CSV table of C-alpha atoms and ligand atoms in Angstrom, one decimal:
chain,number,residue,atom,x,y,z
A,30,UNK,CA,14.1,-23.2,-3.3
A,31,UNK,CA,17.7,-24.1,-4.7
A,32,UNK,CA,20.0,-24.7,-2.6
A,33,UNK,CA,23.6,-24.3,-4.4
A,34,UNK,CA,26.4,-25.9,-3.1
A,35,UNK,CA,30.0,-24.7,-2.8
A,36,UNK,CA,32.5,-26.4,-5.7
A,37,UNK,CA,34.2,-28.0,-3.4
A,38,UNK,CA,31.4,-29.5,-1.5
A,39,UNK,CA,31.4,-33.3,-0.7
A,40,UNK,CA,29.3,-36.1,-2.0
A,41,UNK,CA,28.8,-36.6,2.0
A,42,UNK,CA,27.5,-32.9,2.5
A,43,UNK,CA,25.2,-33.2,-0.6
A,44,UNK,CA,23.7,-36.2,0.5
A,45,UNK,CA,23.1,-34.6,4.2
A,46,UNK,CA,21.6,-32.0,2.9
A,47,UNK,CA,19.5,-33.9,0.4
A,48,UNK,CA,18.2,-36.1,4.2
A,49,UNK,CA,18.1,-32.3,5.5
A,50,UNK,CA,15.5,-31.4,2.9
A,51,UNK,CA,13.5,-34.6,2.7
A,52,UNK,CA,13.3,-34.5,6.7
A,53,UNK,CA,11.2,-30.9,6.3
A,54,UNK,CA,8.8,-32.1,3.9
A,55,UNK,CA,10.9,-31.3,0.4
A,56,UNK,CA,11.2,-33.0,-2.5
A,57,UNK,CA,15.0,-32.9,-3.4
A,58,UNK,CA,15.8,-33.0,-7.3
A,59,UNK,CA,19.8,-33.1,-7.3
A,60,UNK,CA,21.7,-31.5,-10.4
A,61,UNK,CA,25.2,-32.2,-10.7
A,62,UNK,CA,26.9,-29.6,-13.0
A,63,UNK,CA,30.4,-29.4,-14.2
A,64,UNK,CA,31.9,-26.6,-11.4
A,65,UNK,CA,29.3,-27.3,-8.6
A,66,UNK,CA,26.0,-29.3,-7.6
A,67,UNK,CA,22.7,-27.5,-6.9
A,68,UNK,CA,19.9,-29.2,-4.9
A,69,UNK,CA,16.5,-27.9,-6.4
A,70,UNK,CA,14.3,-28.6,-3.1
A,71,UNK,CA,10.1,-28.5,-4.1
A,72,UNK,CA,7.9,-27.9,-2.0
A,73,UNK,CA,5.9,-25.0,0.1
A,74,UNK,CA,9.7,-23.0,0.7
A,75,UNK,CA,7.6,-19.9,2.9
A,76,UNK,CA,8.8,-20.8,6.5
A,77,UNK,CA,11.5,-20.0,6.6
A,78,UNK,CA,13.6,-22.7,5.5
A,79,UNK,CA,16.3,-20.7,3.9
A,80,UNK,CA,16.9,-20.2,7.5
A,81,UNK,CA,17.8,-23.6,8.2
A,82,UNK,CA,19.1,-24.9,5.0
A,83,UNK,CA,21.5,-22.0,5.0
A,84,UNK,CA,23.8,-23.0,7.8
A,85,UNK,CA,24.2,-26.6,6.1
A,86,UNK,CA,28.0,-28.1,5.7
A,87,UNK,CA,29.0,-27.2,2.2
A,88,UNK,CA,26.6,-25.3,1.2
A,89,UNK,CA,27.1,-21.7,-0.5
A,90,UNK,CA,23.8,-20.2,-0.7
A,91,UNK,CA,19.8,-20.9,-1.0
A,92,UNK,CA,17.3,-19.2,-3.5
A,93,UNK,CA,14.1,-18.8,-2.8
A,94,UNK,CA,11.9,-18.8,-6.1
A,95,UNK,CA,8.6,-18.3,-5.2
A,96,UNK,CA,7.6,-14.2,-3.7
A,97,UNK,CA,7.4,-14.6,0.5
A,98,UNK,CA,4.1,-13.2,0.2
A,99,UNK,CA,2.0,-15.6,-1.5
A,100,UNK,CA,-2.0,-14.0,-1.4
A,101,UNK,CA,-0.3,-10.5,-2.7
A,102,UNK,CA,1.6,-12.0,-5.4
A,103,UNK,CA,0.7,-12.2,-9.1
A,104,UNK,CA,2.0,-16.2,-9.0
A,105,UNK,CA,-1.4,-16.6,-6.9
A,106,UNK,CA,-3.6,-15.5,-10.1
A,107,UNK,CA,-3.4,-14.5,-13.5
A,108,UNK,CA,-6.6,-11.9,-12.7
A,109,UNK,CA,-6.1,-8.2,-11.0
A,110,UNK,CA,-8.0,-7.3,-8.4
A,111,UNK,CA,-10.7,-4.8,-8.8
A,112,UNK,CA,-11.7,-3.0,-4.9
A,113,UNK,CA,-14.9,-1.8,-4.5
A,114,UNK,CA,-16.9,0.5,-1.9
A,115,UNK,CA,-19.9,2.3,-2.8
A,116,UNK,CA,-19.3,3.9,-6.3
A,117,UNK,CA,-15.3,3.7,-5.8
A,118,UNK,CA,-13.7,0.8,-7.8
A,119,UNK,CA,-10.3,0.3,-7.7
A,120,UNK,CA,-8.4,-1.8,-10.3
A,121,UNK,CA,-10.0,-1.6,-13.2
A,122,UNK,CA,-10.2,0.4,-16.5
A,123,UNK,CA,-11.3,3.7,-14.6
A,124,UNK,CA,-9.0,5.6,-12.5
A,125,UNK,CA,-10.0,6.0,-9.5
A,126,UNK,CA,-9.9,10.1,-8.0
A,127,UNK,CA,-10.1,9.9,-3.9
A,128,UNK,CA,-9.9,13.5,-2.9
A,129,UNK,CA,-10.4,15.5,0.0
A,130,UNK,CA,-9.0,17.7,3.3
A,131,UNK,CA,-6.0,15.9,4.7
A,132,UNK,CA,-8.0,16.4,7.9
A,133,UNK,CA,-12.0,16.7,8.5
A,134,UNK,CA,-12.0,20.1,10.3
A,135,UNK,CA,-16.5,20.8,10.8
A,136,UNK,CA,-19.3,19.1,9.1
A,137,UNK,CA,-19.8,22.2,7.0
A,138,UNK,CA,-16.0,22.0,5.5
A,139,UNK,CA,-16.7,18.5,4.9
A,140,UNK,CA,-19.7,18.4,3.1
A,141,UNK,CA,-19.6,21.5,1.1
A,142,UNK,CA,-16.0,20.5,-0.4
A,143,UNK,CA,-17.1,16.9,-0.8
A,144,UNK,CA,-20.2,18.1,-2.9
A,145,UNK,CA,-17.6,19.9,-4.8
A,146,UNK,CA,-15.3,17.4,-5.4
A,147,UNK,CA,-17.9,15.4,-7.1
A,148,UNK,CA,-19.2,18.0,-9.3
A,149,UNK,CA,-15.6,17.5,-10.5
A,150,UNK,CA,-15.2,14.1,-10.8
A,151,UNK,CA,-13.9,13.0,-7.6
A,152,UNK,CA,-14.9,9.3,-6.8
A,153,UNK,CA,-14.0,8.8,-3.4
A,154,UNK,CA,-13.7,11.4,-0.3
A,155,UNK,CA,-10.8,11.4,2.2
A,156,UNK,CA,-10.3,13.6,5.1
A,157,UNK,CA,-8.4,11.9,8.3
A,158,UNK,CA,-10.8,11.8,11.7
A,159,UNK,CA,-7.5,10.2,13.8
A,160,UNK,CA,-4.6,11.8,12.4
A,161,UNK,CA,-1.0,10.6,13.2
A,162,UNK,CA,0.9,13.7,13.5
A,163,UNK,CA,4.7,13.9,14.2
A,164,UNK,CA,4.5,15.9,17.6
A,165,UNK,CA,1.8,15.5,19.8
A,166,UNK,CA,0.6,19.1,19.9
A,167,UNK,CA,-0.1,19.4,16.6
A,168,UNK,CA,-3.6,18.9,15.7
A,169,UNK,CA,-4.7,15.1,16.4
A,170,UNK,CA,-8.2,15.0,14.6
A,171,UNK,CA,-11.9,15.2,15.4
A,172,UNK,CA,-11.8,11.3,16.1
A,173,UNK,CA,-16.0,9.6,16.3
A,174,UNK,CA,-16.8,13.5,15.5
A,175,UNK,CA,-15.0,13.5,12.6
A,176,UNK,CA,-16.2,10.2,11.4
A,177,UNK,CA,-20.0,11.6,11.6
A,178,UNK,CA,-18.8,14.7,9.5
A,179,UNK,CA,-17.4,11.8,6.9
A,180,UNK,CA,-21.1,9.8,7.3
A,181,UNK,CA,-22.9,13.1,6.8
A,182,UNK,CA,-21.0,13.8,3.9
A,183,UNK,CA,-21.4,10.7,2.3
A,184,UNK,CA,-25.5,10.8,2.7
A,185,UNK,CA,-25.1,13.7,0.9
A,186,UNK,CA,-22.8,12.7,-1.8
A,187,UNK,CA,-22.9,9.4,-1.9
A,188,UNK,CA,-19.4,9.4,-2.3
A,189,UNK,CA,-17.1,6.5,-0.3
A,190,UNK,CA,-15.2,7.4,2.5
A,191,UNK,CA,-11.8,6.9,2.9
A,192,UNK,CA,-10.6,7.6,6.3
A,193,UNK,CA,-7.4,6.4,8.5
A,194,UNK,CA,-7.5,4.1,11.2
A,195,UNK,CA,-4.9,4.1,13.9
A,196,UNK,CA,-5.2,1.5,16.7
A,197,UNK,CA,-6.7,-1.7,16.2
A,198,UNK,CA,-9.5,-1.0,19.2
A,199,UNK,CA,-10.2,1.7,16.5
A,200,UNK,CA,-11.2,-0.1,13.9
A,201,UNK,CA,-14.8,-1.6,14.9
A,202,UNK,CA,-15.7,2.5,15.3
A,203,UNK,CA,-13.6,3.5,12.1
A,204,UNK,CA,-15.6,0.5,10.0
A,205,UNK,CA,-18.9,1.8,11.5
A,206,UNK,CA,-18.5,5.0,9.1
A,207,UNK,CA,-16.1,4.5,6.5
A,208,UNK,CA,-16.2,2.3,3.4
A,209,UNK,CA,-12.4,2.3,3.3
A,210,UNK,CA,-10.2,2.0,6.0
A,211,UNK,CA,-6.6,3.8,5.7
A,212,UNK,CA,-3.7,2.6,6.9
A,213,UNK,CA,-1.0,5.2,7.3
A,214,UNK,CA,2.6,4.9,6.3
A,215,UNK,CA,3.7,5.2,10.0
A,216,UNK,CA,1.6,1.8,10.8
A,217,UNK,CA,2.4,-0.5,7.8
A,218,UNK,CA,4.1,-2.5,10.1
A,219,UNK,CA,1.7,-2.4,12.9
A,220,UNK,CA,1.1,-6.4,12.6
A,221,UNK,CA,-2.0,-6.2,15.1
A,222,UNK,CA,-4.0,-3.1,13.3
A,223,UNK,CA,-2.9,-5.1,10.0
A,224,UNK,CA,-5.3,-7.9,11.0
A,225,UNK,CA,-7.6,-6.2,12.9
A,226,UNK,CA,-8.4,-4.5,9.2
A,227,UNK,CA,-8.5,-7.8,7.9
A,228,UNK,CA,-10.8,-9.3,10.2
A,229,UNK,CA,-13.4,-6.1,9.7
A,230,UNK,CA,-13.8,-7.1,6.3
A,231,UNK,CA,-13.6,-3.9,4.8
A,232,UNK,CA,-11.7,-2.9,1.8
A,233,UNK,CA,-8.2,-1.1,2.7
A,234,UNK,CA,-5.8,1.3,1.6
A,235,UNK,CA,-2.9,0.2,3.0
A,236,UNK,CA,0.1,2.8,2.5
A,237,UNK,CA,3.6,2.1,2.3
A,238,UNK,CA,5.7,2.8,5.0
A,239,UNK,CA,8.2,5.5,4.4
A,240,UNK,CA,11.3,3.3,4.9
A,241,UNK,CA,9.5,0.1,3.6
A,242,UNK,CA,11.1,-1.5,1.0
A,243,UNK,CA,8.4,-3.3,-1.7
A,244,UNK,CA,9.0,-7.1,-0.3
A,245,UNK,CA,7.8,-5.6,2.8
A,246,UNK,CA,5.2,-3.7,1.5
A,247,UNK,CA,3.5,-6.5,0.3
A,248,UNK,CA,4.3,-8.4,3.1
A,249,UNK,CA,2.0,-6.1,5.3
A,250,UNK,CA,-0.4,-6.4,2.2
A,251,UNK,CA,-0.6,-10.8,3.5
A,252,UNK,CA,-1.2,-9.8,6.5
A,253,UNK,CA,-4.7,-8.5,5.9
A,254,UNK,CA,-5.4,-10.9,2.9
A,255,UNK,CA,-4.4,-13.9,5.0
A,256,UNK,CA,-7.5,-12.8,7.7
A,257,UNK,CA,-9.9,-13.8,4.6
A,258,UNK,CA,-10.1,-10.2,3.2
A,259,UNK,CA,-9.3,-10.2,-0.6
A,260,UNK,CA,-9.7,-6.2,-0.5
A,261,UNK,CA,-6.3,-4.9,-0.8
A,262,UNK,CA,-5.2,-1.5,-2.4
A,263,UNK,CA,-1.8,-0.5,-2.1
A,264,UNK,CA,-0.8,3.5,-2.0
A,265,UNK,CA,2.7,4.5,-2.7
A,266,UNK,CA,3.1,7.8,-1.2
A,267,UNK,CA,6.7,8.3,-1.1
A,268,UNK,CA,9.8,7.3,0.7
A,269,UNK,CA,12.7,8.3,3.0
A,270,UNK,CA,15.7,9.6,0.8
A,271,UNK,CA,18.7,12.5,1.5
A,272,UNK,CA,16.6,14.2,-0.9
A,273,UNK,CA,15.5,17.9,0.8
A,274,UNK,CA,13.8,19.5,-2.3
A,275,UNK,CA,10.4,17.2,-1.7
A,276,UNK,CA,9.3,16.2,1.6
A,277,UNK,CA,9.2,12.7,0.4
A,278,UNK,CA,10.7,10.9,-2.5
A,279,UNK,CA,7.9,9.4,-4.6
A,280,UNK,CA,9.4,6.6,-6.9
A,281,UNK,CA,7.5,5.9,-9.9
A,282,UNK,CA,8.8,2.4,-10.8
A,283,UNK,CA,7.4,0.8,-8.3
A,284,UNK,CA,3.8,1.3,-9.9
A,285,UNK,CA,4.2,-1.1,-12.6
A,286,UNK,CA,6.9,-3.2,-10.3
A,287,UNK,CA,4.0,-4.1,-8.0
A,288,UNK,CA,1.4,-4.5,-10.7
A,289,UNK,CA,4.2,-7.4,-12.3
A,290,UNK,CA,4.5,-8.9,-8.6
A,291,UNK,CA,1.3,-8.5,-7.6
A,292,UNK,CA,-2.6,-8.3,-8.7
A,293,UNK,CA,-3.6,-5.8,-6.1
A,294,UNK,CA,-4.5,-2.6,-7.4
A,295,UNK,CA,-2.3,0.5,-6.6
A,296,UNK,CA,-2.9,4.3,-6.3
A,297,UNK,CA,-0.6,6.8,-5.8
A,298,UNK,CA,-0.2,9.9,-3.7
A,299,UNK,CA,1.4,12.7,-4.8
A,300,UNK,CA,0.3,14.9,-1.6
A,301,UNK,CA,2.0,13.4,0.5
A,302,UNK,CA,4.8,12.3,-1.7
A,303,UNK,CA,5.7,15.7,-2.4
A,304,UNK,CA,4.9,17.8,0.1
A,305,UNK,CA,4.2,20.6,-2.1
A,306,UNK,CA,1.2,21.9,-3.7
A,307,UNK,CA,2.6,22.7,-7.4
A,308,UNK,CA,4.5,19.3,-8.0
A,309,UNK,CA,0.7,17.4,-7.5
A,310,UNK,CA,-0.8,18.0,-11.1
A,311,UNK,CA,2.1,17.0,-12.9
A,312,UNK,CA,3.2,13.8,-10.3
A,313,UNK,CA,-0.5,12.6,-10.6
A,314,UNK,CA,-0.1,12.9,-14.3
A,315,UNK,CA,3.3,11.0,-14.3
A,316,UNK,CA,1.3,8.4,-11.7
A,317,UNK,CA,-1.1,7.5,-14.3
A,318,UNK,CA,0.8,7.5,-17.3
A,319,UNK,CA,2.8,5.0,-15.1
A,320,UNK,CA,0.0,3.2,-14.8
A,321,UNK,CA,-1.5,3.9,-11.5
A,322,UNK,CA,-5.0,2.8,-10.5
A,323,UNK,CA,-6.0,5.6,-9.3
A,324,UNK,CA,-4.7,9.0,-7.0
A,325,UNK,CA,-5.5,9.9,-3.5
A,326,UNK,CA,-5.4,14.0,-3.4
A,327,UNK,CA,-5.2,16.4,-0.4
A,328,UNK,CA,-7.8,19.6,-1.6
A,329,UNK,CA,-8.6,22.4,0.8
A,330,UNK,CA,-10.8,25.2,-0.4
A,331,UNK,CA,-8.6,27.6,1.9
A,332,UNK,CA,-5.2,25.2,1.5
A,333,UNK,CA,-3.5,28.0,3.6
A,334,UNK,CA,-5.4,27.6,6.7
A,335,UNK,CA,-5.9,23.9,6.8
A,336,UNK,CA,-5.3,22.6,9.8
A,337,UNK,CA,-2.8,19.9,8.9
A,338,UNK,CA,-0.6,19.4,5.6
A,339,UNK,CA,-1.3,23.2,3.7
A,340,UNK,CA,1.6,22.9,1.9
A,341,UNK,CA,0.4,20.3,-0.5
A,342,UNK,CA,-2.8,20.7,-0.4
A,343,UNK,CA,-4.2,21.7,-3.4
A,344,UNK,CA,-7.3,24.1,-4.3
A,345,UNK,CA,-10.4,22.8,-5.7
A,346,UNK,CA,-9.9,24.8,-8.8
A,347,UNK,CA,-6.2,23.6,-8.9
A,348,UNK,CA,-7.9,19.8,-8.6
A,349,UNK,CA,-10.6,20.4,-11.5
A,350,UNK,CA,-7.8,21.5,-13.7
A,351,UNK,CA,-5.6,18.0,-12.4
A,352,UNK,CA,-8.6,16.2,-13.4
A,353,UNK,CA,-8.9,17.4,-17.0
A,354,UNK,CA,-5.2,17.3,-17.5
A,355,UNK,CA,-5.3,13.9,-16.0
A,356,UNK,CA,-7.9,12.4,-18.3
A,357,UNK,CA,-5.9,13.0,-21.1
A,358,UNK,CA,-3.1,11.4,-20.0
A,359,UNK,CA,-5.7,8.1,-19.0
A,360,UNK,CA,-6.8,8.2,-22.6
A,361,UNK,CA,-3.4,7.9,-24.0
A,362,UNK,CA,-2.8,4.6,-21.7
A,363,UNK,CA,-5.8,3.4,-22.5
A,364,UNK,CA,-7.9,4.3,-19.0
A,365,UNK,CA,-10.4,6.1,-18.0
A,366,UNK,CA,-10.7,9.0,-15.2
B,430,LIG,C1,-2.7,11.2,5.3
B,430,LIG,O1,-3.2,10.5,4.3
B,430,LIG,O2,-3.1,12.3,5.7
B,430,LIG,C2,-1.5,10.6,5.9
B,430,LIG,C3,-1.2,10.9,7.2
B,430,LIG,O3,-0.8,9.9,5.1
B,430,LIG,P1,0.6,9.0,5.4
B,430,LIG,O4,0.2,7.9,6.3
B,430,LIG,O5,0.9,8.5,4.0
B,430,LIG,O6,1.6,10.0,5.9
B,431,LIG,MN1,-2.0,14.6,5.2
């Protein structure tokens, strides 16, 4: 942390605060320059104590220098981390392809369009048991049925299951079935489900919260690394803008931002960062050549009677041609899909 002092700043207020920093543990290194004097002040600066040095006589402003999160961040480790369930890995030369219904609708749906995502080279399956909808007559998810439709499908497959949980009473059930546990945008910041995940153990896809910026992202990230589990993926899947023409704003940069401030692996998804079906192909091929880990895809077989999110949900034969198209692209940076 530096603290900077203003130019005008006494030789009384430095030394305070110079007391002020060795009281909490710091070790002060002072550095007079010719216009003002900055305290460097070394030590463990993530509690907070900007907070308190702040308010200090004479002081103009403290800088933190290490990331608040400290398990997320790429200071932590020069090694990224690879995630992996079943035949799913996350984080590593392949791209990862998670696919499926935006909601499990019957056991039929489920394993007939799982078997066909594989033939295609899907590597995980997705499909939402407890769904978080906006209004609360809109379809809410099969819930423990559901999750047996996912189970089932998996036998068959042997494909991972990626599946949302919602409440953190939820998540012994949710962890019973799936391999991955999803945490939607509208609960990044539910601190309790956060470690709830953490403590089952099981990997996680934690999304970012539509009006999340990244420091808080990864924030949510610590809190289920800092219950012991290293198993972190992070999903960008678009933002709040004023933007109308998408239903989300899905922002690109912050791909290879969070792979530079952190080591977790990140996937994107285009579904829901769109909202519409014909901007998924060429977003999941702009994801990857970004640098993305891998893509989580809404596919329907019959997109225009699913029972939640038809408007970007694309076709099976729309997602084998998104997989070819995207392969090349993984070739050109180096991956594979
Ligand atoms: C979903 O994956 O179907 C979902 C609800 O996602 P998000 O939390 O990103 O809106
Ligand atoms: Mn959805």
């Amino acid at each position: 942390m530096i603290v900077v002092m203003k130019p005008d700043a006494t030789a009384e207020q430095v030394d305070h605060m110079v007391a002020h920093i060795q009281s909490l543990g710091m070790s002060p290194q002072v550095l007079v320059g010719t216009q003002r004097t900055v305290i460097a002040a070394i030590g463990d600066e993530r509690q907070g104590l900007a907070e308190v040095l702040e308010p200090g006589e004479g002081v103009d402003k403290v800088l933190p220098i290490l990331a608040p999160y400290k398990r997320a961040s790429s200071e932590l480790t020069t090694e990224r981390t690879v995630v992996k369930a079943l035949g799913l890995s996350i984080g590593g030369v392949k791209i990862a392809a998670i696919a499926g219904p935006c909601s499990v609708e019957s056991e039929a749906q489920i394993v007939g369009l799982a078997k066909t995502l594989k033939a295609m080279g899907a590597t995980g399956l997705r499909g939402g048991a407890f769904k978080p909808r906006t209004s609360p007559y809109s379809f809410q998810g099969h819930k423990e049925d559901g999750l047996k439709m996912l189970a089932t499908a998996r036998e068959e497959t042997g494909l991972a299951i990626v599946t949302e949980v919602m409440a953190p009473e939820h998540v012994p059930m949710v962890a019973k079935y799936a391999d991955v546990l999803q945490i939607g945008a509208r609960n990044m910041q539910n601190y309790q489900l956060l470690q709830a995940v953490g403590d089952s153990g099981k990997p996680a896809l934690l999304k970012r919260g539509m009006s999340a910026t990244i420091d808080e992202f990864l924030l949510a990230a610590e809190y289920i690394l800092d219950r012991n589990n290293p198993n972190v993926i992070l999903c960008e899947r678009g933002i709040r803008t004023y933007e109308e023409h998408t239903r989300f704003t899905l922002p690109l940069a912050t791909v290879p931002y969070l792979q530079d401030k952190s080591h977790l692996p990140v996937v994107v998804d285009p579904s829901h960062g769109t909202g519409k079906a014909k901007l998924v192909a060429p977003m999941s091929k702009a994801a990857i050549a970004a640098g993305a880990d891998g893509l989580i895809i809404e596919v329907h077989d019959d997109p225009e009677h699913a029972m939640s999110d038809g408007s970007q949900t694309i076709t099976p034969a729309a997602f084998a041609g998104l997989m070819a198209a995207c392969k090349r692209v993984a070739e050109a940076v180096d991956r594979t899909m």
